[in-house]
């Protein structure tokens, strides 16, 4: 992943960097502000219905707020609709995530399709399974996008205990704000290994264009509606 620049006739070889800089950054941020505002207004009735369903089906808060690692490694409050029972132990996810990153261990493999995510998680209640199936639990992240913590499109926001076992090149995914959806989500999603996910994140950062973001947004709708999400 090198690039060659000519300086006074002398070729200089260096590493490729993110293309989301300068005017590109401003265009991407403008899209985020406009789109998140429109989607928050249009999606308000759905979000209200989901909030009522969560309140009726499970004790605890409607929203789940968690610290995630984003742009340049900065920590921010990450918003989701709560889909799990309260006071559950996240050890099952923490252990699996470390194995996924360091050993490329899938949760389901063999005769079944390989899936790099916990399947049939006992911590999730019934309404939670439904909103996860169609990624409705992600809608509150539109507030993160509006605030500037996240973008509509980008690498997924990382958990702190994931970052602890990152290799140095994995940290390149912090060169832009994390996204609600991204290239890896529409290119195989949880069927991809961690290394493949990082490679797609870096490919997205190095080759970013506004048209790419628009394409990923439309492809995300198709993936959510017609492909199985875990």
CSV table of C-alpha atoms in Angstrom, one decimal:
chain,number,residue,atom,x,y,z
A,1,UNK,CA,0.0,0.0,0.0
A,2,UNK,CA,2.6,2.5,-1.1
A,3,UNK,CA,2.4,5.6,-3.2
A,4,UNK,CA,5.1,7.4,-5.2
A,5,UNK,CA,5.4,11.2,-5.3
A,6,UNK,CA,7.7,13.3,-7.4
A,7,UNK,CA,9.6,16.0,-5.6
A,8,UNK,CA,12.0,18.0,-7.9
A,9,UNK,CA,12.2,15.0,-10.2
A,10,UNK,CA,13.1,12.7,-7.3
A,11,UNK,CA,10.6,9.8,-6.7
A,12,UNK,CA,9.7,9.4,-3.0
A,13,UNK,CA,8.0,6.3,-1.8
A,14,UNK,CA,5.6,6.5,1.2
A,15,UNK,CA,2.6,4.9,2.7
A,16,UNK,CA,-0.8,5.8,1.3
A,17,UNK,CA,-3.0,7.7,3.8
A,18,UNK,CA,-6.7,8.4,4.2
A,19,UNK,CA,-8.3,10.3,1.4
A,20,UNK,CA,-10.8,11.9,3.8
A,21,UNK,CA,-8.9,15.1,4.3
A,22,UNK,CA,-9.4,18.8,3.4
A,23,UNK,CA,-12.3,19.5,1.1
A,24,UNK,CA,-13.2,15.7,1.1
A,25,UNK,CA,-13.6,15.9,4.8
A,26,UNK,CA,-16.0,18.9,4.5
A,27,UNK,CA,-18.1,17.2,1.9
A,28,UNK,CA,-18.4,14.1,4.0
A,29,UNK,CA,-19.3,16.1,7.1
A,30,UNK,CA,-21.9,18.1,5.2
A,31,UNK,CA,-23.5,14.8,4.0
A,32,UNK,CA,-23.5,13.5,7.5
A,33,UNK,CA,-25.2,16.6,9.0
A,34,UNK,CA,-27.9,16.8,6.3
A,35,UNK,CA,-28.6,13.1,6.1
A,36,UNK,CA,-28.7,12.5,9.9
A,37,UNK,CA,-31.1,15.4,10.4
A,38,UNK,CA,-33.5,14.2,7.8
A,39,UNK,CA,-33.3,10.6,9.0
A,40,UNK,CA,-33.9,11.6,12.6
A,41,UNK,CA,-37.0,13.5,11.6
A,42,UNK,CA,-38.3,10.8,9.3
A,43,UNK,CA,-37.4,8.0,11.7
A,44,UNK,CA,-38.9,9.6,14.8
A,45,UNK,CA,-42.2,7.6,14.8
A,46,UNK,CA,-40.3,4.3,14.3
A,47,UNK,CA,-37.8,5.2,17.1
A,48,UNK,CA,-40.7,6.1,19.4
A,49,UNK,CA,-42.4,2.7,18.7
A,50,UNK,CA,-39.2,0.8,19.4
A,51,UNK,CA,-38.7,2.7,22.6
A,52,UNK,CA,-42.2,1.7,23.8
A,53,UNK,CA,-41.6,-1.9,22.8
A,54,UNK,CA,-38.4,-2.1,24.7
A,55,UNK,CA,-40.0,-0.5,27.8
A,56,UNK,CA,-42.9,-3.0,27.6
A,57,UNK,CA,-40.8,-6.1,27.1
A,58,UNK,CA,-37.7,-5.6,29.4
A,59,UNK,CA,-36.9,-3.9,32.6
A,60,UNK,CA,-34.3,-1.2,32.3
A,61,UNK,CA,-33.4,1.9,30.2
A,62,UNK,CA,-34.4,2.3,26.6
A,63,UNK,CA,-31.0,3.3,25.4
A,64,UNK,CA,-27.7,1.6,25.9
A,65,UNK,CA,-24.7,4.0,26.1
A,66,UNK,CA,-21.3,2.5,25.9
A,67,UNK,CA,-17.8,4.0,25.5
A,68,UNK,CA,-16.3,3.3,22.1
A,69,UNK,CA,-13.0,4.2,20.5
A,70,UNK,CA,-13.3,6.5,17.4
A,71,UNK,CA,-11.4,9.0,15.4
A,72,UNK,CA,-7.7,9.2,16.4
A,73,UNK,CA,-8.3,6.8,19.2
A,74,UNK,CA,-10.6,9.2,21.1
A,75,UNK,CA,-13.3,7.7,23.3
A,76,UNK,CA,-16.9,8.8,22.9
A,77,UNK,CA,-20.4,7.8,24.2
A,78,UNK,CA,-21.9,5.4,21.7
A,79,UNK,CA,-25.8,5.2,21.6
A,80,UNK,CA,-27.9,2.2,20.8
A,81,UNK,CA,-31.4,0.9,21.6
A,82,UNK,CA,-30.9,-1.6,24.4
A,83,UNK,CA,-31.4,-5.1,23.1
A,84,UNK,CA,-30.0,-7.1,26.1
A,85,UNK,CA,-31.1,-7.8,29.6
A,86,UNK,CA,-29.7,-5.5,32.2
A,87,UNK,CA,-26.8,-6.5,34.5
A,88,UNK,CA,-25.5,-9.2,32.2
A,89,UNK,CA,-21.9,-10.3,32.1
A,90,UNK,CA,-20.0,-9.2,28.9
A,91,UNK,CA,-17.2,-11.7,29.5
A,92,UNK,CA,-18.7,-14.0,26.8
A,93,UNK,CA,-18.3,-11.2,24.2
A,94,UNK,CA,-14.9,-10.0,25.6
A,95,UNK,CA,-13.4,-13.5,25.4
A,96,UNK,CA,-14.8,-14.2,22.0
A,97,UNK,CA,-13.7,-10.9,20.5
A,98,UNK,CA,-10.1,-11.4,21.7
A,99,UNK,CA,-10.1,-14.9,20.0
A,100,UNK,CA,-11.6,-13.4,16.9
A,101,UNK,CA,-8.8,-10.8,16.6
A,102,UNK,CA,-5.8,-12.8,17.7
A,103,UNK,CA,-6.7,-16.3,16.4
A,104,UNK,CA,-9.3,-15.5,13.7
A,105,UNK,CA,-11.7,-17.9,15.5
A,106,UNK,CA,-15.3,-17.9,14.2
A,107,UNK,CA,-18.3,-18.5,16.5
A,108,UNK,CA,-20.0,-20.9,14.1
A,109,UNK,CA,-18.1,-23.0,11.6
A,110,UNK,CA,-17.8,-26.5,10.2
A,111,UNK,CA,-20.9,-27.8,8.5
A,112,UNK,CA,-22.6,-24.5,9.2
A,113,UNK,CA,-21.8,-21.2,7.6
A,114,UNK,CA,-18.8,-19.4,9.1
A,115,UNK,CA,-20.0,-16.5,11.3
A,116,UNK,CA,-17.6,-14.1,13.1
A,117,UNK,CA,-20.2,-13.0,15.7
A,118,UNK,CA,-21.9,-14.6,18.7
A,119,UNK,CA,-25.1,-16.4,17.5
A,120,UNK,CA,-28.1,-17.0,19.7
A,121,UNK,CA,-26.7,-14.7,22.4
A,122,UNK,CA,-28.6,-15.6,25.7
A,123,UNK,CA,-28.2,-12.0,26.8
A,124,UNK,CA,-30.7,-10.7,24.2
A,125,UNK,CA,-34.4,-10.5,24.8
A,126,UNK,CA,-37.1,-11.1,22.1
A,127,UNK,CA,-37.7,-7.5,21.0
A,128,UNK,CA,-33.9,-7.1,21.0
A,129,UNK,CA,-33.5,-9.9,18.6
A,130,UNK,CA,-36.0,-8.3,16.2
A,131,UNK,CA,-34.4,-4.8,16.2
A,132,UNK,CA,-31.0,-6.4,15.8
A,133,UNK,CA,-32.2,-8.5,12.9
A,134,UNK,CA,-33.0,-5.3,10.9
A,135,UNK,CA,-30.3,-3.2,12.6
A,136,UNK,CA,-33.0,-0.9,14.1
A,137,UNK,CA,-31.0,-0.9,17.3
A,138,UNK,CA,-28.4,1.3,15.5
A,139,UNK,CA,-30.8,4.2,14.8
A,140,UNK,CA,-29.8,6.3,17.9
A,141,UNK,CA,-26.3,6.5,16.4
A,142,UNK,CA,-27.8,9.1,14.1
A,143,UNK,CA,-27.3,11.4,17.2
A,144,UNK,CA,-23.6,10.4,17.2
A,145,UNK,CA,-23.4,11.4,13.5
A,146,UNK,CA,-25.1,14.7,14.1
A,147,UNK,CA,-22.8,15.4,17.1
A,148,UNK,CA,-19.7,14.6,15.0
A,149,UNK,CA,-18.6,11.5,17.0
A,150,UNK,CA,-19.4,9.3,14.0
A,151,UNK,CA,-20.1,9.4,10.3
A,152,UNK,CA,-22.8,7.6,8.4
A,153,UNK,CA,-20.1,5.6,6.6
A,154,UNK,CA,-16.8,4.4,8.1
A,155,UNK,CA,-15.0,1.7,10.1
A,156,UNK,CA,-17.1,0.3,12.9
A,157,UNK,CA,-16.5,1.9,16.3
A,158,UNK,CA,-14.2,-0.2,18.4
A,159,UNK,CA,-14.5,-1.4,22.0
A,160,UNK,CA,-11.6,-0.6,24.3
A,161,UNK,CA,-10.8,-4.3,25.0
A,162,UNK,CA,-10.6,-4.9,21.3
A,163,UNK,CA,-8.0,-2.1,20.8
A,164,UNK,CA,-5.9,-3.7,23.6
A,165,UNK,CA,-5.1,-6.6,21.3
A,166,UNK,CA,-4.8,-4.6,18.0
A,167,UNK,CA,-1.6,-4.8,15.9
A,168,UNK,CA,-0.2,-1.4,14.9
A,169,UNK,CA,-1.6,-1.6,11.3
A,170,UNK,CA,-5.1,-2.3,12.7
A,171,UNK,CA,-5.0,1.3,14.2
A,172,UNK,CA,-5.2,2.8,10.7
A,173,UNK,CA,-9.0,2.4,11.0
A,174,UNK,CA,-8.9,5.4,13.4
A,175,UNK,CA,-7.8,7.7,10.6
A,176,UNK,CA,-11.5,8.8,10.1
A,177,UNK,CA,-14.6,8.9,12.2
A,178,UNK,CA,-16.3,5.5,12.7
A,179,UNK,CA,-19.5,4.8,10.8
A,180,UNK,CA,-23.0,3.3,11.4
A,181,UNK,CA,-22.3,1.2,8.3
A,182,UNK,CA,-19.3,0.7,6.0
A,183,UNK,CA,-17.6,-1.2,3.2
A,184,UNK,CA,-17.2,-4.4,5.3
A,185,UNK,CA,-20.9,-4.4,6.3
A,186,UNK,CA,-22.0,-4.6,2.6
A,187,UNK,CA,-19.1,-6.9,1.6
A,188,UNK,CA,-19.8,-9.9,3.7
A,189,UNK,CA,-20.5,-8.5,7.1
A,190,UNK,CA,-20.0,-11.1,9.9
A,191,UNK,CA,-18.9,-13.8,7.4
A,192,UNK,CA,-15.6,-11.9,7.1
A,193,UNK,CA,-12.6,-12.4,9.3
A,194,UNK,CA,-11.1,-9.6,11.4
A,195,UNK,CA,-8.2,-9.2,9.1
A,196,UNK,CA,-10.5,-9.0,6.0
A,197,UNK,CA,-12.6,-6.4,7.8
A,198,UNK,CA,-9.5,-4.2,8.6
A,199,UNK,CA,-8.4,-4.5,5.0
A,200,UNK,CA,-11.7,-3.3,3.7
A,201,UNK,CA,-11.7,-0.4,6.2
A,202,UNK,CA,-8.3,0.7,4.9
A,203,UNK,CA,-9.4,0.3,1.3
A,204,UNK,CA,-12.3,2.6,2.0
A,205,UNK,CA,-10.2,5.2,3.7
A,206,UNK,CA,-7.6,5.3,0.9
A,207,UNK,CA,-10.1,5.4,-1.9
A,208,UNK,CA,-12.9,7.5,-0.4
A,209,UNK,CA,-15.3,9.5,-2.5
A,210,UNK,CA,-18.7,11.0,-1.9
A,211,UNK,CA,-20.1,8.6,-4.6
A,212,UNK,CA,-18.6,5.7,-2.6
A,213,UNK,CA,-20.5,6.8,0.5
A,214,UNK,CA,-23.8,7.1,-1.4
A,215,UNK,CA,-23.3,3.6,-3.0
A,216,UNK,CA,-22.6,2.1,0.4
A,217,UNK,CA,-25.8,3.7,1.9
A,218,UNK,CA,-28.0,2.1,-0.8
A,219,UNK,CA,-26.2,-1.2,-0.5
A,220,UNK,CA,-26.8,-1.1,3.2
A,221,UNK,CA,-30.5,-1.0,2.8
A,222,UNK,CA,-30.4,-4.1,0.6
A,223,UNK,CA,-28.2,-6.0,3.1
A,224,UNK,CA,-30.4,-5.2,6.0
A,225,UNK,CA,-33.6,-6.1,4.3
A,226,UNK,CA,-32.6,-9.2,2.3
A,227,UNK,CA,-29.5,-10.7,3.9
A,228,UNK,CA,-29.4,-12.4,7.2
A,229,UNK,CA,-27.8,-10.2,9.9
A,230,UNK,CA,-26.5,-11.7,13.2
